[in-house]
PDB file of C-alpha atoms in Angstrom:
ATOM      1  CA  UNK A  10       0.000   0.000   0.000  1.00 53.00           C
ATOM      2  CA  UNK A  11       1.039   3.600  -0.775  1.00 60.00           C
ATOM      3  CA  UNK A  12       2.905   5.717   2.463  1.00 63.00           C
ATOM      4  CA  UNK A  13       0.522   8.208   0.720  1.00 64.00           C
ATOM      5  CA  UNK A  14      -2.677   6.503   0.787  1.00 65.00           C
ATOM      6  CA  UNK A  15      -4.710   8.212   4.498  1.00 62.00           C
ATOM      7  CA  UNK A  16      -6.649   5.126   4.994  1.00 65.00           C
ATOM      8  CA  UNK A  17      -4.667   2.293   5.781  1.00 71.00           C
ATOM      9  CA  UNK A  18      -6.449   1.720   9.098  1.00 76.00           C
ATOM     10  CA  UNK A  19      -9.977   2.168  10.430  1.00 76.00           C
ATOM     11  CA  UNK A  20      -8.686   3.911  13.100  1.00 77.00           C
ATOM     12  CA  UNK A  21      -6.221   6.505  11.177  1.00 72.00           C
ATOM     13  CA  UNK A  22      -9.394   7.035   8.782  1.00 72.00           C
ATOM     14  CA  UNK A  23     -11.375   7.844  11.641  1.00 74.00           C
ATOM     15  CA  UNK A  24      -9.697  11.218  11.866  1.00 73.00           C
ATOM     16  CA  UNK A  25      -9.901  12.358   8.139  1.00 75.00           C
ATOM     17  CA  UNK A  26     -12.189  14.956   7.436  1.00 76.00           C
ATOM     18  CA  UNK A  27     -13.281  14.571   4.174  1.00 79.00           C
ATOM     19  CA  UNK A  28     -13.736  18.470   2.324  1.00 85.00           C
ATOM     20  CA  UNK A  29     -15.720  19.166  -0.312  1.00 91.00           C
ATOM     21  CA  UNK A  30     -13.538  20.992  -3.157  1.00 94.00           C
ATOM     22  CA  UNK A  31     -13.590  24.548  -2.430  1.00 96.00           C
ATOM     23  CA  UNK A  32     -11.641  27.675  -4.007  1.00 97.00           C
ATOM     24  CA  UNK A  33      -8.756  27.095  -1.038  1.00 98.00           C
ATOM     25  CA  UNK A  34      -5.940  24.708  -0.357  1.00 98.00           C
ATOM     26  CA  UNK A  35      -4.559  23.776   2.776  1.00 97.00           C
ATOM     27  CA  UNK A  36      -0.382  23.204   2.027  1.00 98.00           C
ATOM     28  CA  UNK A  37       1.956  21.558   4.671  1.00 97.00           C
ATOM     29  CA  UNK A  38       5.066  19.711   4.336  1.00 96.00           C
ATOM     30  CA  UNK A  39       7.437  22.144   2.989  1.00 96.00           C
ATOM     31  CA  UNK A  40      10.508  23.188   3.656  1.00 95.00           C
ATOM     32  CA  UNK A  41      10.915  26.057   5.713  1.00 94.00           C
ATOM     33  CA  UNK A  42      12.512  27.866   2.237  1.00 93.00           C
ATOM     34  CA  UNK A  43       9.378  28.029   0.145  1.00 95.00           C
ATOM     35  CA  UNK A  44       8.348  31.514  -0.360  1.00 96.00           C
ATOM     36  CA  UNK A  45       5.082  33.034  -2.124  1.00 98.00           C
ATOM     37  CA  UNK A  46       7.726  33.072  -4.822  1.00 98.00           C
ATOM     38  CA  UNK A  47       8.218  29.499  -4.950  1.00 96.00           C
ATOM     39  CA  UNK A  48       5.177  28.586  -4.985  1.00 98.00           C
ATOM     40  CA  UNK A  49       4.060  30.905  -7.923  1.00 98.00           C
ATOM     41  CA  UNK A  50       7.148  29.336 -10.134  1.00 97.00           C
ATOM     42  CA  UNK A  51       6.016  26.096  -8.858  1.00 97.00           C
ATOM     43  CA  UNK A  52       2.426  26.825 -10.581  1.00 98.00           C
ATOM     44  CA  UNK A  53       4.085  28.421 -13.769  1.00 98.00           C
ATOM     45  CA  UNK A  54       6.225  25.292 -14.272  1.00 98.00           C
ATOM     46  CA  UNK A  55       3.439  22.673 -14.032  1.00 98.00           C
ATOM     47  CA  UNK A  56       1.142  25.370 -15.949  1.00 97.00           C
ATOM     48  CA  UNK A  57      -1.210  25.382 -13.268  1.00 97.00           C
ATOM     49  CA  UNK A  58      -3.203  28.634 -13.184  1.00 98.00           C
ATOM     50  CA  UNK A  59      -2.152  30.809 -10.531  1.00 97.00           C
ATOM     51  CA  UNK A  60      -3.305  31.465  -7.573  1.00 98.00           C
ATOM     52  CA  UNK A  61      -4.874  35.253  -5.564  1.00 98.00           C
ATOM     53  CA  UNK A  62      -4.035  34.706  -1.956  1.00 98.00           C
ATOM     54  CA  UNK A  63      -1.209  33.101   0.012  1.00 98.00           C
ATOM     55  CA  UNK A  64      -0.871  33.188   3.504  1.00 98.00           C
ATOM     56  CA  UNK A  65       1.956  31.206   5.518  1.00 97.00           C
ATOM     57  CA  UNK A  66       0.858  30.196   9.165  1.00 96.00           C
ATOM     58  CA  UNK A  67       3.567  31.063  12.122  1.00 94.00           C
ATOM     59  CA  UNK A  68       5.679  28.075  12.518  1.00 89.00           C
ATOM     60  CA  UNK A  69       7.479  26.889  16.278  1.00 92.00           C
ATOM     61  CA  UNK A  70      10.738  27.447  16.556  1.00 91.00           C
ATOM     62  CA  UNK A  71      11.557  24.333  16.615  1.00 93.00           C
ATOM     63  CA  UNK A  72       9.675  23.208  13.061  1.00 93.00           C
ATOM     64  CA  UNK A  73      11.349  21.829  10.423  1.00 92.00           C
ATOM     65  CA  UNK A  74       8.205  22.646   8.051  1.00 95.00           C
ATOM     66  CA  UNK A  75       5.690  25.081   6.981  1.00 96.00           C
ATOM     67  CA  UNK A  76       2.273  24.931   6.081  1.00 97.00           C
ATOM     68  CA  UNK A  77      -0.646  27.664   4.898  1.00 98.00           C
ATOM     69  CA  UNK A  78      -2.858  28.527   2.343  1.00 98.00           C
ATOM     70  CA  UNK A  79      -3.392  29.342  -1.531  1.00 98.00           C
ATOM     71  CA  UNK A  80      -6.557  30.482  -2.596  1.00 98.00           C
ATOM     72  CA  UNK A  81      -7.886  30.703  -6.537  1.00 98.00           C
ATOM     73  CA  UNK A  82     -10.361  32.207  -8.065  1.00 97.00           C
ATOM     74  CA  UNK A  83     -12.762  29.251  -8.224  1.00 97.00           C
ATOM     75  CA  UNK A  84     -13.033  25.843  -7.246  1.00 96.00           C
ATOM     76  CA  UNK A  85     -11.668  24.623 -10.978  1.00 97.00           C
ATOM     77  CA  UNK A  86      -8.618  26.357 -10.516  1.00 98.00           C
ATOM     78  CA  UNK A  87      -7.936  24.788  -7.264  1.00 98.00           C
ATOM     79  CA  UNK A  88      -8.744  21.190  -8.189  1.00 97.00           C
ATOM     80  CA  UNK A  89      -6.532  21.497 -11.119  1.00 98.00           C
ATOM     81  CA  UNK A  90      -3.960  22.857  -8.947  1.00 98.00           C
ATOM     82  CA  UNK A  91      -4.189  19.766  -6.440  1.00 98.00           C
ATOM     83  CA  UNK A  92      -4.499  17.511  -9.171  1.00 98.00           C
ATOM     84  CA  UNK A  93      -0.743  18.862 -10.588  1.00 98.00           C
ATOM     85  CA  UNK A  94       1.219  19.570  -7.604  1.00 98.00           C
ATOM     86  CA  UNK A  95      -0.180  17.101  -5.010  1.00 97.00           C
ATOM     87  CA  UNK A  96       2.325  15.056  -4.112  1.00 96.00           C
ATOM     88  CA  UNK A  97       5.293  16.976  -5.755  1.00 97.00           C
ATOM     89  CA  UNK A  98       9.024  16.405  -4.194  1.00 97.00           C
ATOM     90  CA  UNK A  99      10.576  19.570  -2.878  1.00 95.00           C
ATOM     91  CA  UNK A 100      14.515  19.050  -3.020  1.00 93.00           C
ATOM     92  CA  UNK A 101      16.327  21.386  -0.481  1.00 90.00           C
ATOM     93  CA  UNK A 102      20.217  21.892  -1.319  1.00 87.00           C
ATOM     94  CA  UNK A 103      22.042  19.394   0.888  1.00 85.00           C
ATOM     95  CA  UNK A 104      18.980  17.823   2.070  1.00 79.00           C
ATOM     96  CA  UNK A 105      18.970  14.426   2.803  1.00 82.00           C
ATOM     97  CA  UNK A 106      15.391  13.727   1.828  1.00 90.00           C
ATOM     98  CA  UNK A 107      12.884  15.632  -0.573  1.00 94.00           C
ATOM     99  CA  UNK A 108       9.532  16.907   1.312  1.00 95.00           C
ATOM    100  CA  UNK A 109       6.797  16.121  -0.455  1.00 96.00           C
ATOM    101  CA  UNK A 110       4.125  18.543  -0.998  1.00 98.00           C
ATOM    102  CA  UNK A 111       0.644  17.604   0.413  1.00 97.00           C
ATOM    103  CA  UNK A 112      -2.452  19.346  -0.936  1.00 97.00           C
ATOM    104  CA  UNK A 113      -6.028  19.453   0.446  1.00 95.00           C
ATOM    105  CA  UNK A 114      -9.169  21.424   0.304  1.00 95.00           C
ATOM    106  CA  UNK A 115      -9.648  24.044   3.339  1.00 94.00           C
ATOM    107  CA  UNK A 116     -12.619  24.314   5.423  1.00 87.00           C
ATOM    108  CA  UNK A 117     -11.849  28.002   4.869  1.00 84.00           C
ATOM    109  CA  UNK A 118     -13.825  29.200   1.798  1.00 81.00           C
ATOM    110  CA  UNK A 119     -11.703  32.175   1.377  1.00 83.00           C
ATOM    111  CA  UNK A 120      -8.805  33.957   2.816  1.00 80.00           C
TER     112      UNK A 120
END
């Protein structure tokens, strides 16, 4: 089975909240590096349509990764957008290990 696949256990399932697409997606698992910047070349690069809002939640101190939103202008855009980039390897220079980029709708509707 997939290390990406959420449901590999009735109880891990249990706490997946299923969201219905929406304009908004909830990113996490990226290096602490990625900037707005990187995110729109990111979207250029996979000719993804590009997105009207970022925002970057505070991290700890002691995190190793960030997480946030994007927001597009309509629920299209977004799916498209999660069906591209889901999933994509972020290489860091001298990194070890790629982070890969997890995508999912928010229960936000707009930022």
């Amino acid at each position: 089975m997939s290390k990406n696949n959420r449901f590999t256990s009735a109880g891990q399932a249990s706490k997946n909240i299923i969201q219905p697409p929406s304009c908004v997606l909830h990113y996490y698992n990226v290096p602490l590096c990625v900037t707005e910047e990187t995110f729109t070349k990111l979207c250029n690069d996979h000719e993804v349509l590009p997105f009207i809002k970022y925002k970057v939640f505070d991290a700890k101190a002691s995190a190793k990764t960030l997480s946030g939103l994007l927001e597009w202008k309509c629920k299209t855009d977004a799916v498209e957008a999660l069906t591209a980039l889901n999933h994509y390897q972020i290489r860091v220079p001298n990194g070890s290990n790629p982070y890969t980029l997890k995508l999912c709708f928010s229960t936000s509707s707009h930022l």
